[in-house]
Coordinates of C-alpha atoms in Angstrom, one line a residue:
X143 CA 0.9 -5.8 150.9
X144 CA -2.3 -4.0 151.8
X145 CA -4.5 -3.1 148.8
X146 CA -4.6 0.4 150.3
X147 CA -0.8 0.8 150.9
X148 CA 0.6 3.8 149.1
X149 CA 4.2 3.6 150.3
X150 CA 6.5 5.3 147.9
X151 CA 3.7 7.1 146.0
X152 CA 3.6 10.9 145.6
X153 CA 0.2 12.8 145.6
X154 CA -0.6 16.3 144.8
X155 CA -3.9 17.4 146.5
X156 CA -5.3 20.8 145.5
X157 CA -7.5 22.8 147.9
X158 CA -5.8 20.8 150.8
X159 CA -5.4 23.4 153.4
X160 CA -8.9 22.5 154.8
X161 CA -12.0 20.4 154.3
X162 CA -12.1 17.5 152.0
X163 CA -8.8 18.2 150.5
X164 CA -7.1 18.4 154.0
X165 CA -8.8 15.1 155.1
X166 CA -7.8 13.4 151.8
X167 CA -4.2 14.5 152.1
X168 CA -4.0 13.2 155.7
X169 CA -5.5 9.9 154.7
X170 CA -3.1 9.4 151.8
X171 CA -0.2 10.2 154.1
X172 CA -1.6 7.6 156.7
X173 CA -1.2 5.0 154.0
X174 CA 2.4 5.9 153.2
X175 CA 2.1 8.4 150.4
X176 CA 4.2 11.7 150.3
X177 CA 1.8 14.5 149.8
X178 CA 1.9 18.0 148.4
X179 CA -0.5 20.4 150.2
X180 CA -1.7 23.2 148.0
X181 CA -4.2 26.0 148.2
X182 CA -4.0 29.8 147.6
X183 CA -2.5 30.5 151.0
X184 CA 1.1 29.4 151.7
X185 CA 0.8 29.8 155.6
X186 CA -2.3 27.6 155.6
X187 CA -0.6 25.0 153.5
X188 CA 2.5 25.1 155.7
X189 CA 0.3 24.4 158.8
X190 CA -1.3 21.2 157.3
X191 CA 2.2 20.0 156.0
X192 CA 3.8 20.5 159.4
X193 CA 1.1 18.5 161.1
X194 CA 1.5 15.6 158.7
X195 CA 5.3 15.7 159.1
X196 CA 5.0 15.7 162.9
X197 CA 2.9 12.6 162.6
X198 CA 4.8 10.7 159.8
X199 CA 8.3 12.3 159.9
X200 CA 10.0 15.0 157.9
X201 CA 9.6 14.7 154.2
X202 CA 6.1 13.2 154.4
X203 CA 4.6 16.5 153.1
X204 CA 5.5 19.7 151.5
X205 CA 3.5 22.9 151.0
X206 CA 3.3 24.6 147.7
X207 CA 0.7 27.4 147.3
X208 CA -1.0 27.8 143.9
X209 CA -4.1 29.4 142.5
X210 CA -6.0 27.1 140.4
X211 CA -7.0 30.1 138.2
X212 CA -3.4 30.4 137.0
X213 CA -1.8 28.0 134.6
X214 CA 1.8 29.1 135.3
X215 CA 1.1 28.7 139.1
X216 CA -0.2 25.1 138.6
X217 CA 2.8 24.3 136.4
X218 CA 5.1 25.6 139.2
X219 CA 3.2 23.4 141.6
X220 CA 3.9 20.4 139.4
X221 CA 7.5 21.3 138.7
X222 CA 8.2 21.8 142.5
X223 CA 6.7 18.4 143.3
X224 CA 9.0 16.7 140.7
X225 CA 11.9 18.6 142.0
X226 CA 11.4 17.5 145.7
X227 CA 9.9 14.2 145.2
X228 CA 10.9 13.1 141.8
X229 CA 7.6 12.3 140.2
X230 CA 3.9 12.2 140.6
X231 CA 1.7 9.1 141.0
X232 CA -1.5 10.5 142.3
X233 CA -3.3 13.7 141.4
X234 CA -6.4 14.9 143.4
X235 CA -8.2 17.8 141.8
X236 CA -10.2 19.0 144.8
X237 CA -10.0 22.8 144.6
X238 CA -13.1 24.6 143.1
X239 CA -14.9 27.9 143.5
X240 CA -18.5 29.2 143.3
X241 CA -18.6 33.1 143.1
X242 CA -22.3 33.2 142.1
X243 CA -25.6 32.2 143.9
X244 CA -28.8 32.6 142.1
X245 CA -30.7 31.6 138.9
X246 CA -28.5 30.5 135.9
X247 CA -30.5 32.9 133.8
X248 CA -29.2 35.9 135.6
X249 CA -25.4 35.0 135.9
X250 CA -22.9 37.4 134.3
X251 CA -20.5 36.1 131.6
X252 CA -17.4 36.7 133.8
X253 CA -18.9 34.8 136.7
X254 CA -19.9 31.8 134.5
X255 CA -16.4 31.8 133.0
X256 CA -14.8 31.9 136.4
X257 CA -16.7 28.9 137.6
X258 CA -15.8 26.9 134.4
X259 CA -12.2 28.0 134.4
X260 CA -11.7 27.1 138.1
X261 CA -13.7 23.9 138.3
X262 CA -13.1 22.4 134.8
X263 CA -10.4 24.0 132.9
X264 CA -7.9 24.0 135.8
X265 CA -8.5 20.2 136.2
X266 CA -7.8 19.8 132.5
X267 CA -4.6 21.7 132.9
X268 CA -3.4 19.7 135.8
X269 CA -4.2 16.4 134.1
X270 CA -2.3 17.5 131.0
X271 CA 0.7 18.4 133.2
X272 CA 1.0 15.1 135.2
X273 CA -0.4 12.5 132.8
X274 CA 2.6 12.2 130.5
X275 CA 4.9 10.8 133.2
X276 CA 2.0 8.5 134.4
X277 CA 1.5 7.2 130.9
X278 CA 5.2 6.7 130.3
X279 CA 5.4 4.8 133.5
X280 CA 2.3 2.7 132.9
X281 CA 0.6 3.6 136.2
X282 CA -1.2 6.6 137.8
X283 CA -4.4 7.6 139.4
X284 CA -6.2 11.0 138.9
X285 CA -9.3 11.9 141.1
X286 CA -11.5 14.7 140.5
X287 CA -13.8 15.8 143.3
X288 CA -17.0 16.7 141.7
X289 CA -20.4 16.9 143.4
X290 CA -23.9 15.5 143.4
X291 CA -24.8 18.9 142.1
X292 CA -23.6 17.6 138.8
X293 CA -26.4 15.2 138.8
X294 CA -29.2 17.7 139.7
X295 CA -30.6 21.0 138.8
X296 CA -30.7 23.9 141.2
X297 CA -32.2 27.4 141.2
X298 CA -29.4 28.7 143.4
X299 CA -26.1 27.0 142.4
X300 CA -27.0 26.0 138.7
X301 CA -23.7 27.2 137.2
X302 CA -21.7 25.4 139.7
X303 CA -23.7 22.3 139.0
X304 CA -23.0 22.6 135.3
X305 CA -19.2 22.8 136.1
X306 CA -19.4 19.7 138.2
X307 CA -21.3 17.8 135.5
X308 CA -18.5 18.7 133.1
X309 CA -16.1 17.1 135.4
X310 CA -17.8 13.8 135.1
X311 CA -17.3 14.0 131.4
X312 CA -13.7 15.2 131.8
X313 CA -12.9 12.0 133.7
X314 CA -14.8 9.7 131.3
X315 CA -13.0 11.2 128.3
X316 CA -9.5 11.0 129.9
X317 CA -10.2 7.5 131.2
X318 CA -10.8 6.5 127.5
X319 CA -7.7 8.2 126.3
X320 CA -5.3 7.1 129.0
X321 CA -6.7 3.7 129.9
X322 CA -4.4 1.9 127.5
X323 CA -1.6 3.2 129.6
X324 CA -2.9 2.1 132.9
X325 CA -3.8 5.6 134.1
X326 CA -7.1 5.7 135.8
X327 CA -9.2 8.8 136.0
X328 CA -12.4 8.9 138.3
X329 CA -14.7 11.4 140.0
X330 CA -16.1 11.5 143.5
X331 CA -19.4 13.1 143.9
X332 CA -19.9 14.2 147.5
X333 CA -23.2 15.2 148.9
X334 CA -23.5 17.9 151.6
X335 CA -20.3 17.8 153.6
X336 CA -19.4 19.9 156.8
X337 CA -17.0 22.3 155.0
X338 CA -16.9 26.1 154.7
X339 CA -18.8 25.8 151.5
X340 CA -21.9 24.5 153.4
X341 CA -21.3 26.5 156.6
X342 CA -24.6 28.4 156.3
X343 CA -26.6 25.1 156.5
X344 CA -24.7 23.2 159.2
X345 CA -24.3 26.2 161.5
X346 CA -28.1 26.7 161.5
X347 CA -29.6 23.9 163.6
X348 CA -33.0 24.3 162.0
X349 CA -31.5 24.1 158.5
X350 CA -29.3 21.2 159.4
X351 CA -32.3 19.3 160.8
X352 CA -34.2 19.8 157.5
X353 CA -31.2 18.4 155.6
X354 CA -30.7 15.5 157.9
X355 CA -34.4 14.6 157.6
X356 CA -34.0 14.2 153.9
X357 CA -30.9 12.1 154.2
X358 CA -31.2 8.4 154.8
X359 CA -28.2 8.2 157.1
X360 CA -29.7 11.2 158.9
X361 CA -26.6 13.3 159.0
X362 CA -24.3 15.6 157.0
X363 CA -21.1 14.2 155.7
X364 CA -17.7 14.8 157.3
X365 CA -14.5 15.4 155.2
X366 CA -13.2 12.1 156.5
X367 CA -16.2 10.4 154.8
X368 CA -14.8 11.4 151.4
X369 CA -11.1 10.8 152.2
X370 CA -11.6 7.0 152.2
X371 CA -12.8 7.0 148.7
X372 CA -9.7 9.1 147.6
X373 CA -7.5 6.4 149.1
X374 CA -9.5 3.6 147.4
X375 CA -9.2 5.3 144.0
X376 CA -5.5 6.2 144.4
X377 CA -4.5 2.7 145.6
X378 CA -4.3 -0.9 144.2
X379 CA -7.8 -1.4 145.7
X380 CA -9.3 0.7 142.9
X381 CA -7.0 -0.5 140.1
X382 CA -9.9 -1.8 137.8
X383 CA -12.0 1.4 138.2
X384 CA -11.9 4.2 135.8
X385 CA -14.1 6.8 134.2
X386 CA -16.6 6.5 137.0
X387 CA -18.4 8.8 139.5
X388 CA -18.6 7.6 143.0
X389 CA -21.6 9.2 144.7
X390 CA -21.0 9.6 148.6
X391 CA -23.9 11.4 149.9
X392 CA -25.5 9.5 152.8
X393 CA -28.2 8.4 150.4
X394 CA -29.6 11.7 149.4
X395 CA -29.7 11.1 145.6
X396 CA -31.6 7.8 146.0

């Protein structure tokens, strides 16, 4: 059996109607996993699930819309996954938000709380919801999509970076708590990826050229560049890795 084979596994991927989440869900399905597509928009989720089912057969994917800001909505996502697929083997916490751009010194309390709630607390909630069955089974993988922003300061997205740094520690702490039960918890820290979040940069040729010049691989990342790491961490290939932050940034942070 391939180290990357995920046949029979069930994965929830948040924020998977586009970008890194979508690419990750597709890659997991390519390795045999049944995937749950989730974001705020049910129609967008249905479109991604339909494409995966067309490729892999009916039952390879379902769509369950859920807002990461709502604990009841996330519980409904988990409950529906169990109802349809019977259990959860893999959780990919990819969804996040950033409603504020500017100096951290000027951020309003409600904006800061929203960033921390959506980018940290929601991940904590989901982990709490899926971990008990993983621990009882003695197997499971949880992947949090953080960011290299959690390793750096910024005068523009400082609050977002604080939340992403917190995700690193969330993974470390849960890795310590759940390791004895063979449940692994890791982070991925992407660099600048061609998603809607970075659209202002990659749609501007001059700005993209500046970014590329400072990147050893001389290009922005694609969502598929992150999806392979998700498969690695979800599969037997990553079975001895936990509590870590995989930096995938084309070399920017070096």
